[in-house]
Coordinates of C-alpha atoms in Angstrom, one line a residue:
M205 CA -35.8 -3.1 -31.1
Y206 CA -38.6 -1.1 -33.0
N207 CA -41.0 -4.4 -32.6
K208 CA -40.5 -4.3 -28.7
I209 CA -41.1 -0.4 -28.7
T210 CA -44.0 -0.6 -30.7
G211 CA -45.5 -3.3 -28.7
H212 CA -45.0 -1.8 -25.7
I213 CA -46.7 1.6 -26.5
E214 CA -49.8 -0.1 -28.1
E215 CA -50.0 -2.5 -24.5
H216 CA -49.6 0.6 -22.4
R217 CA -51.1 3.5 -24.8
E218 CA -53.9 4.8 -22.1
E219 CA -51.2 5.0 -19.4
L220 CA -48.4 6.5 -21.8
E221 CA -51.2 9.0 -23.1
G222 CA -52.2 10.1 -19.7
T223 CA -48.8 10.4 -18.7
W224 CA -47.8 12.4 -21.8
K225 CA -50.8 14.9 -21.5
A226 CA -50.1 15.6 -18.1
R227 CA -46.4 16.4 -18.8
L228 CA -47.6 18.5 -21.9
V229 CA -50.2 20.5 -20.0
N230 CA -47.7 21.4 -16.9
D231 CA -44.9 22.4 -19.1
T232 CA -47.1 24.6 -21.3
E233 CA -48.3 27.9 -21.0
E234 CA -51.7 28.2 -19.6
R235 CA -53.1 30.6 -22.1
I236 CA -52.6 28.0 -24.9
I237 CA -54.3 25.2 -23.2
N238 CA -57.1 27.2 -21.5
V239 CA -58.6 28.6 -24.8
M240 CA -58.8 24.9 -26.0
P241 CA -62.0 22.8 -24.9
E242 CA -60.7 19.8 -23.2
H243 CA -62.5 17.2 -25.7
I244 CA -60.6 18.7 -28.7
F245 CA -57.4 18.5 -26.5
E246 CA -58.1 15.0 -25.9
S247 CA -59.0 13.9 -29.3
T248 CA -55.9 15.8 -30.8
S249 CA -53.8 14.2 -28.6
N250 CA -55.4 10.8 -29.6
E251 CA -54.6 11.6 -33.1
F252 CA -51.0 12.5 -32.1
F253 CA -50.6 9.0 -31.0
D254 CA -52.3 7.2 -34.0
I255 CA -49.7 9.1 -36.1
I256 CA -46.8 7.8 -34.2
L257 CA -48.0 4.4 -34.4
L258 CA -48.9 4.3 -38.1
N259 CA -45.4 5.7 -38.7
L260 CA -43.6 2.7 -36.7
K261 CA -45.9 0.0 -38.3
D262 CA -44.8 1.5 -41.9
K263 CA -48.3 2.3 -42.8
E264 CA -47.5 4.8 -45.1
R265 CA -50.6 5.8 -46.9
E266 CA -52.7 6.0 -43.5
Y267 CA -49.6 7.9 -41.8
K268 CA -49.5 10.4 -44.6
E269 CA -53.3 11.1 -44.7
K270 CA -53.6 11.3 -40.8
L271 CA -50.6 13.6 -40.7
N272 CA -51.8 16.1 -43.1
N273 CA -55.2 16.2 -41.6
F274 CA -53.5 16.4 -38.1
S275 CA -51.5 19.6 -39.4
D276 CA -54.4 21.1 -40.7
K277 CA -56.6 20.8 -37.7
V278 CA -53.7 21.8 -35.3
V279 CA -53.3 25.0 -37.6
R280 CA -57.0 25.9 -37.2
L281 CA -56.8 25.3 -33.5
G282 CA -54.1 27.8 -33.2
W283 CA -51.5 25.4 -31.9
P284 CA -47.9 27.3 -32.1
V285 CA -45.4 25.0 -33.8
A286 CA -43.4 25.2 -30.5
L287 CA -46.1 23.2 -28.7
V288 CA -46.1 20.6 -31.4
V289 CA -42.3 20.3 -31.0
K290 CA -42.5 20.1 -27.2
G291 CA -45.2 17.3 -27.9
L292 CA -42.6 15.1 -29.7
R293 CA -39.8 15.7 -27.3
E294 CA -42.1 14.7 -24.3
F295 CA -43.3 11.5 -26.2
V296 CA -39.9 10.2 -26.4
H297 CA -39.2 10.9 -22.7
T298 CA -42.8 9.3 -21.8
V299 CA -42.0 6.2 -23.7
Q300 CA -38.3 5.8 -22.4
E301 CA -39.1 6.2 -18.9
N302 CA -42.2 3.9 -19.0
L303 CA -39.8 1.1 -20.8
V304 CA -37.5 1.6 -17.7
Q305 CA -40.5 1.5 -15.1
Y306 CA -41.8 -1.8 -16.6
G307 CA -38.5 -3.3 -17.0
S308 CA -38.7 -3.7 -20.7
I309 CA -35.3 -2.3 -20.9
D310 CA -32.5 -2.3 -18.3
K311 CA -30.4 0.4 -17.3
E312 CA -27.4 -0.8 -19.2
S313 CA -29.3 -0.5 -22.7
E314 CA -31.5 2.4 -21.7
G315 CA -28.9 4.8 -23.4
D316 CA -29.2 2.4 -26.5
Y317 CA -32.9 2.8 -26.4
L318 CA -33.0 6.6 -25.7
E319 CA -30.9 6.9 -29.1
L320 CA -33.0 4.7 -31.1
L321 CA -36.1 6.7 -29.8
D322 CA -34.6 10.1 -30.9
K323 CA -33.2 8.6 -34.2
W324 CA -36.7 7.1 -35.0
M325 CA -38.6 10.2 -34.0
T326 CA -36.2 13.0 -35.7
P327 CA -37.8 12.2 -39.3
I328 CA -41.1 11.8 -37.9
S329 CA -40.5 15.3 -36.0
N330 CA -39.2 17.0 -39.0
E331 CA -41.9 15.4 -41.4
I332 CA -44.8 16.8 -39.0
I333 CA -43.2 20.5 -38.6
Q334 CA -42.6 20.5 -42.2
T335 CA -46.3 19.6 -42.9
Y336 CA -47.3 22.1 -40.0
A337 CA -45.4 24.8 -41.9
E338 CA -46.8 24.1 -45.3
T339 CA -50.1 24.2 -44.0
W340 CA -49.7 27.5 -41.9
E341 CA -48.4 28.9 -45.0
K342 CA -51.3 28.0 -47.3
T343 CA -53.6 29.3 -44.7
V344 CA -52.0 32.5 -44.1
S345 CA -51.8 32.8 -48.0
L346 CA -55.6 31.8 -48.5
Q347 CA -56.4 34.5 -45.7
K348 CA -53.9 37.1 -47.1
M349 CA -55.8 36.9 -50.4
A350 CA -59.4 37.1 -48.6
L351 CA -58.1 40.1 -46.7
Q352 CA -56.9 41.6 -50.2
E353 CA -60.3 41.2 -51.6
L354 CA -62.1 42.9 -48.7
S355 CA -59.5 45.5 -48.1
A356 CA -60.5 48.2 -51.1
P357 CA -64.2 47.0 -52.2
L358 CA -65.9 49.7 -54.6
I359 CA -69.7 49.7 -53.3
P360 CA -72.6 51.2 -55.5
V361 CA -74.7 53.3 -53.1
V362 CA -77.1 54.8 -55.4
D363 CA -77.1 54.8 -59.5
Q364 CA -74.2 56.5 -60.8
I365 CA -72.4 56.9 -57.3
S366 CA -70.0 54.4 -55.6
V367 CA -68.0 54.4 -52.5
M368 CA -64.6 53.1 -51.7
P369 CA -64.0 53.3 -47.8
L370 CA -60.3 52.6 -47.0
V371 CA -59.4 51.6 -43.4
G372 CA -55.9 50.7 -42.2
T373 CA -52.5 51.4 -43.8
I374 CA -52.2 51.8 -47.4
D375 CA -48.8 50.1 -48.7
T376 CA -47.8 49.7 -52.4
E377 CA -49.4 46.4 -52.8
R378 CA -52.9 47.7 -51.3
A379 CA -52.6 50.8 -53.6
R380 CA -52.3 48.6 -56.8
L381 CA -55.5 46.8 -55.6
V382 CA -57.4 49.9 -55.2
M383 CA -56.4 51.1 -58.4
E384 CA -57.7 48.0 -60.0
N385 CA -61.0 47.7 -57.9
L386 CA -61.6 51.5 -58.9
L387 CA -61.1 51.3 -62.5
D388 CA -63.1 47.8 -62.8
G389 CA -65.8 49.0 -60.7
V390 CA -66.2 52.4 -62.3
V391 CA -66.9 50.3 -65.6
S392 CA -68.9 47.7 -64.2
H393 CA -71.1 49.7 -62.0
R394 CA -71.3 52.8 -64.6
S395 CA -70.2 55.2 -61.9
E396 CA -70.1 58.9 -62.8
V397 CA -68.9 60.1 -59.3
V398 CA -66.5 57.8 -57.0
L399 CA -66.2 58.6 -53.2
I400 CA -63.0 57.6 -51.6
D401 CA -63.5 57.5 -48.0
I402 CA -60.0 57.8 -46.0
T403 CA -61.8 58.0 -42.7
G404 CA -60.4 55.0 -41.4
V405 CA -56.7 55.6 -42.8
P406 CA -54.6 56.4 -39.6
V407 CA -51.6 58.2 -41.4
V408 CA -51.7 59.9 -44.6
D409 CA -48.3 60.7 -45.8
T410 CA -46.6 61.8 -49.0
M411 CA -46.8 58.0 -50.4
V412 CA -50.3 57.4 -49.5
A413 CA -51.3 60.8 -50.7
H414 CA -49.6 59.7 -53.9
H415 CA -51.3 56.5 -54.3
I416 CA -54.6 58.4 -53.9
I417 CA -53.9 61.0 -56.4
Q418 CA -52.9 58.4 -59.0
A419 CA -56.2 56.1 -58.2
A420 CA -58.3 59.6 -58.5
E421 CA -56.4 60.7 -61.8
A422 CA -57.1 57.0 -63.3
V423 CA -60.9 57.2 -62.3
H424 CA -60.8 60.8 -64.2
L425 CA -59.2 59.0 -67.4
V426 CA -62.4 56.5 -67.6
G427 CA -64.8 59.0 -67.4
A428 CA -65.7 59.4 -63.8
K429 CA -65.2 61.9 -61.1
C430 CA -63.5 61.5 -58.0
M431 CA -64.1 62.9 -54.4
L432 CA -61.7 62.4 -51.5
V433 CA -63.8 62.2 -48.3
G434 CA -63.1 61.7 -44.5
I435 CA -60.6 64.4 -44.3
R436 CA -60.1 65.0 -40.6
P437 CA -58.6 68.2 -39.0
E438 CA -55.2 66.5 -38.5
I439 CA -54.9 64.8 -42.1
A440 CA -55.9 68.2 -43.4
Q441 CA -52.9 69.8 -41.4
T442 CA -50.4 67.1 -42.5
I443 CA -51.3 67.6 -46.2
V444 CA -50.6 71.3 -46.0
N445 CA -47.3 70.8 -44.1
L446 CA -46.4 68.2 -46.6
G447 CA -47.2 70.5 -49.4
I448 CA -49.3 67.9 -51.0
D449 CA -51.7 69.3 -53.9
L450 CA -55.2 68.4 -53.9
D451 CA -56.8 71.3 -55.5
R452 CA -57.4 69.0 -58.6
F453 CA -60.0 67.1 -56.5
I454 CA -63.2 67.9 -54.8
T455 CA -62.5 66.9 -50.8
T456 CA -65.1 67.1 -47.9
S457 CA -64.6 66.4 -44.2
T458 CA -67.6 63.7 -43.8
M459 CA -69.2 60.8 -46.1
K460 CA -72.5 62.7 -45.6
K461 CA -71.4 66.0 -47.1
G462 CA -69.8 64.0 -50.1
V463 CA -72.7 62.1 -50.8
E464 CA -74.8 65.1 -50.8
L465 CA -72.3 66.8 -53.2
A466 CA -72.3 63.6 -55.4
L467 CA -76.0 63.9 -55.7
E468 CA -76.0 67.4 -56.8
M469 CA -73.2 66.4 -59.3
T470 CA -75.6 63.8 -60.7
G471 CA -78.6 65.9 -61.0
R472 CA -80.4 64.8 -57.8
K473 CA -80.8 66.1 -54.0
I474 CA -82.0 64.8 -50.8
V475 CA -85.3 66.0 -49.9
E476 CA -87.9 65.7 -46.9
L477 CA -90.7 64.5 -47.1
E478 CA -93.5 66.3 -45.3
G479 CA -95.4 63.8 -42.7

């Protein structure tokens, strides 16, 4: 039976691909298909058929290689796993209907062939989904690592002065990165003054303030001074209402004022040149 199905798929591949792709497009949300260039959808669909045929022919090595490349590609293209599953399901029905259409199987044996197709597709489906999931997890993990590296950078602006701009929510994991990057950066850049800019932090609650205070105290222990800049009126009010003590730290409302103060603390100032 498998040989008969494989031979039929190869003989009518072009027609099967056309029918399968049409069904997939009709049953899929427009936004998923529309954001994908047509030639990319065509080439990805061709790869899908190649993978299935290689599995049918027991070409394990080529099958595994193509499967990994396919999974990596669909993850990068942003195909949701639901679309991959739908593609597998539509493939079974397309082949089964085509077999009946050409009289390759009769009505009496249609159920047996459909059961055979489902039985054959189940391990392929599981393997494709598992490989997709592993590729997706690896991609997300790499992206998370990259974002973490960028989420708390310490930037030397002038000699002895560095700035750490914080944007977004500060959770425990990110607070740990802030601490590590601050301490490593202060030592490597030989910073005497560090400005932590919280202009882009939407909410400053007790936990966030605690993390910032800890970071500032750690900076002090390695011989540098820490300044908190970007204190907006609503943030100042929240800090007062929460009873958070920031008296031990220098604070300013803007980065500009903070840089000017940091220059003074290191024996410098900004002067205007006469034209």
